[in-house]
């Protein structure tokens, strides 16, 4: 089923969009249908204000270009590296009934290998810019469904603040919606980077391996209750309630990864060093900070504004922390007036 009707585009235009990345509190890990990125379970995330992708996209009328020209963080992508993005543009071309190519310049304001999901902000920005530039007036819900096809977590970056992606049943119903706007709660995501190395196995490949873990069914069965807890904790702005649930789901997801065939082991020694340190800071000093981990070795530490300095000061004492990136909750994708070219 198609998400969008085929709407004739007005003219090949140009648009610039900034979209925030997001950090999941309850994770998306594993797909029931890989062709449309239909997840096994709902997920909940916070869109990030300070980790974003800005994308300028221009449609080029027939004859002007034979291939899509995509530049990411200053580097022109070769056919191999551009393939996933071109596949996504092909979906949009098919929906709009066009065969125009594009010129894209995209810029992350965070290092690609920082443990912040560039695919989420990247596909949210690309999808939104591509549709705007075609004059397609699509709701955020429809853009969410379309962005999901590029990268599942991108479906959540179409909304600001605190967001839930409903598993749904198919390509139309598997979409995200906002639970609360960014202003609801000044929660901070402090990313402790322990390794900037590019991951050996992408999350796209990893989703296909989840079902091979004997622990997968157990994790998926535990998610509905965890989602209830997370919704309630966000509603009440209760970090002491949110923290233990998000830590458990991150650990459950990594247990699934580690016990998949083949095993996916994203942790580094530094990952464990920070987990132990965080436990000690909470137990001994009462520091209110909790972690989650995506498909990589870096920790995302969630805390409130009052504890930002304490968290940063403590992280600076750990030898394995290479870099720290701090972000607040952020808005939905924004249309910008200043193009990148
Ligand atoms: O959207 P993807 O395919 O990059 O998957 C994201 C997977 C996690 O970041 C590990 C979890 C999540 O829900 O964001």
GROMACS .gro file of N, CA and C and ligand atoms in nm, residues 22-31 37 43-45 84 117-120 123 148 150-156 165 199 202-205 207 219 253-254 257 266 293-296, ligand 1:
model
  146
   22UNK      N    1   1.689   1.188   1.747
   22UNK     CA    2   1.612   1.155   1.868
   22UNK      C    3   1.679   1.043   1.943
   23UNK      N    4   1.651   1.039   2.074
   23UNK     CA    5   1.703   0.930   2.157
   23UNK      C    6   1.584   0.850   2.209
   24UNK      N    7   1.591   0.719   2.185
   24UNK     CA    8   1.477   0.633   2.224
   24UNK      C    9   1.488   0.593   2.371
   25UNK      N   10   1.375   0.604   2.441
   25UNK     CA   11   1.363   0.558   2.580
   25UNK      C   12   1.320   0.411   2.582
   26UNK      N   13   1.225   0.378   2.496
   26UNK     CA   14   1.190   0.238   2.469
   26UNK      C   15   1.228   0.216   2.323
   27UNK      N   16   1.308   0.113   2.299
   27UNK     CA   17   1.376   0.102   2.170
   27UNK      C   18   1.295   0.033   2.063
   28UNK      N   19   1.329   0.071   1.942
   28UNK     CA   20   1.290  -0.003   1.821
   28UNK      C   21   1.407  -0.094   1.790
   29UNK      N   22   1.385  -0.223   1.804
   29UNK     CA   23   1.491  -0.317   1.766
   29UNK      C   24   1.427  -0.444   1.712
   30UNK      N   25   1.439  -0.467   1.585
   30UNK     CA   26   1.380  -0.583   1.521
   30UNK      C   27   1.257  -0.544   1.440
   31UNK      N   28   1.249  -0.603   1.320
   31UNK     CA   29   1.136  -0.572   1.231
   31UNK      C   30   1.051  -0.696   1.206
   37UNK      N   31   0.991  -0.155   0.713
   37UNK     CA   32   1.037  -0.126   0.850
   37UNK      C   33   0.922  -0.125   0.950
   43UNK      N   34   0.772   0.233   2.008
   43UNK     CA   35   0.888   0.290   2.076
   43UNK      C   36   0.857   0.435   2.114
   44UNK      N   37   0.932   0.485   2.214
   44UNK     CA   38   0.911   0.623   2.262
   44UNK      C   39   1.047   0.693   2.266
   45UNK      N   40   1.050   0.816   2.218
   45UNK     CA   41   1.178   0.889   2.214
   45UNK      C   42   1.159   1.036   2.247
   84UNK      N   43   2.148   0.390  -0.018
   84UNK     CA   44   2.030   0.387   0.069
   84UNK      C   45   1.947   0.515   0.053
  117UNK      N   46   2.206   0.931   1.649
  117UNK     CA   47   2.157   0.870   1.525
  117UNK      C   48   2.143   0.973   1.414
  118UNK      N   49   2.237   0.968   1.319
  118UNK     CA   50   2.227   1.061   1.205
  118UNK      C   51   2.125   1.009   1.105
  119UNK      N   52   2.092   0.879   1.109
  119UNK     CA   53   1.992   0.829   1.013
  119UNK      C   54   1.854   0.886   1.048
  120UNK      N   55   1.824   0.903   1.175
  120UNK     CA   56   1.693   0.955   1.215
  120UNK      C   57   1.675   1.099   1.166
  123UNK      N   58   1.713   1.114   0.754
  123UNK     CA   59   1.597   1.074   0.672
  123UNK      C   60   1.477   1.164   0.698
  148UNK      N   61   0.989   0.664   0.779
  148UNK     CA   62   1.010   0.530   0.836
  148UNK      C   63   1.070   0.433   0.736
  150UNK      N   64   1.285   0.497   0.512
  150UNK     CA   65   1.430   0.521   0.501
  150UNK      C   66   1.505   0.468   0.621
  151UNK      N   67   1.451   0.497   0.740
  151UNK     CA   68   1.511   0.452   0.866
  151UNK      C   69   1.399   0.457   0.969
  152UNK      N   70   1.376   0.346   1.037
  152UNK     CA   71   1.261   0.339   1.127
  152UNK      C   72   1.257   0.453   1.226
  153UNK      N   73   1.372   0.480   1.290
  153UNK     CA   74   1.374   0.583   1.395
  153UNK      C   75   1.346   0.723   1.338
  154UNK      N   76   1.362   0.742   1.207
  154UNK     CA   77   1.333   0.872   1.146
  154UNK      C   78   1.186   0.906   1.155
  155UNK      N   79   1.100   0.804   1.165
  155UNK     CA   80   0.955   0.831   1.176
  155UNK      C   81   0.927   0.918   1.298
  156UNK      N   82   1.009   0.901   1.404
  156UNK     CA   83   0.985   0.977   1.529
  156UNK      C   84   1.037   1.120   1.519
  165UNK      N   85   0.614   0.614   1.852
  165UNK     CA   86   0.591   0.551   1.720
  165UNK      C   87   0.508   0.426   1.745
  199UNK      N   88   3.051   0.184   1.319
  199UNK     CA   89   3.012   0.050   1.363
  199UNK      C   90   3.023  -0.050   1.248
  202UNK      N   91   2.552  -0.228   1.074
  202UNK     CA   92   2.456  -0.118   1.082
  202UNK      C   93   2.329  -0.164   1.153
  203UNK      N   94   2.252  -0.065   1.205
  203UNK     CA   95   2.126  -0.105   1.268
  203UNK      C   96   2.031  -0.164   1.165
  204UNK      N   97   2.042  -0.120   1.041
  204UNK     CA   98   1.956  -0.175   0.935
  204UNK      C   99   1.976  -0.328   0.927
  205UNK      N  100   2.103  -0.372   0.932
  205UNK     CA  101   2.129  -0.516   0.930
  205UNK      C  102   2.086  -0.581   1.061
  207UNK      N  103   1.846  -0.512   1.271
  207UNK     CA  104   1.703  -0.536   1.291
  207UNK      C  105   1.662  -0.675   1.240
  219UNK      N  106   1.193  -0.989   2.552
  219UNK     CA  107   1.199  -0.841   2.552
  219UNK      C  108   1.071  -0.782   2.493
  253UNK      N  109   1.765  -0.474   2.511
  253UNK     CA  110   1.798  -0.467   2.368
  253UNK      C  111   1.940  -0.515   2.342
  254UNK      N  112   2.035  -0.473   2.428
  254UNK     CA  113   2.173  -0.517   2.406
  254UNK      C  114   2.190  -0.665   2.435
  257UNK      N  115   2.087  -0.819   2.120
  257UNK     CA  116   2.194  -0.803   2.021
  257UNK      C  117   2.307  -0.904   2.045
  266UNK      N  118   2.813  -0.438   2.065
  266UNK     CA  119   2.846  -0.298   2.040
  266UNK      C  120   2.927  -0.235   2.153
  293UNK      N  121   2.148   0.326   2.578
  293UNK     CA  122   2.254   0.302   2.478
  293UNK      C  123   2.187   0.261   2.347
  294UNK      N  124   2.227   0.321   2.237
  294UNK     CA  125   2.175   0.281   2.106
  294UNK      C  126   2.266   0.172   2.045
  295UNK      N  127   2.262   0.158   1.914
  295UNK     CA  128   2.342   0.053   1.850
  295UNK      C  129   2.486   0.101   1.836
  296UNK      N  130   2.554   0.111   1.949
  296UNK     CA  131   2.692   0.158   1.951
  296UNK      C  132   2.743   0.152   2.094
  342LIG     O1  133   1.629   0.364   1.259
  342LIG     P1  134   1.741   0.268   1.273
  342LIG     O2  135   1.730   0.156   1.171
  342LIG     O3  136   1.875   0.334   1.269
  342LIG     O4  137   1.728   0.194   1.414
  342LIG     C1  138   1.744   0.259   1.537
  342LIG     C2  139   1.778   0.160   1.642
  342LIG     C3  140   1.810   0.217   1.778
  342LIG     O5  141   1.869   0.344   1.768
  342LIG     C4  142   1.910   0.124   1.845
  342LIG     C5  143   1.688   0.224   1.869
  342LIG     C6  144   1.589   0.333   1.842
  342LIG     O6  145   1.470   0.310   1.868
  342LIG     O7  146   1.627   0.443   1.799
   0.00000   0.00000   0.00000
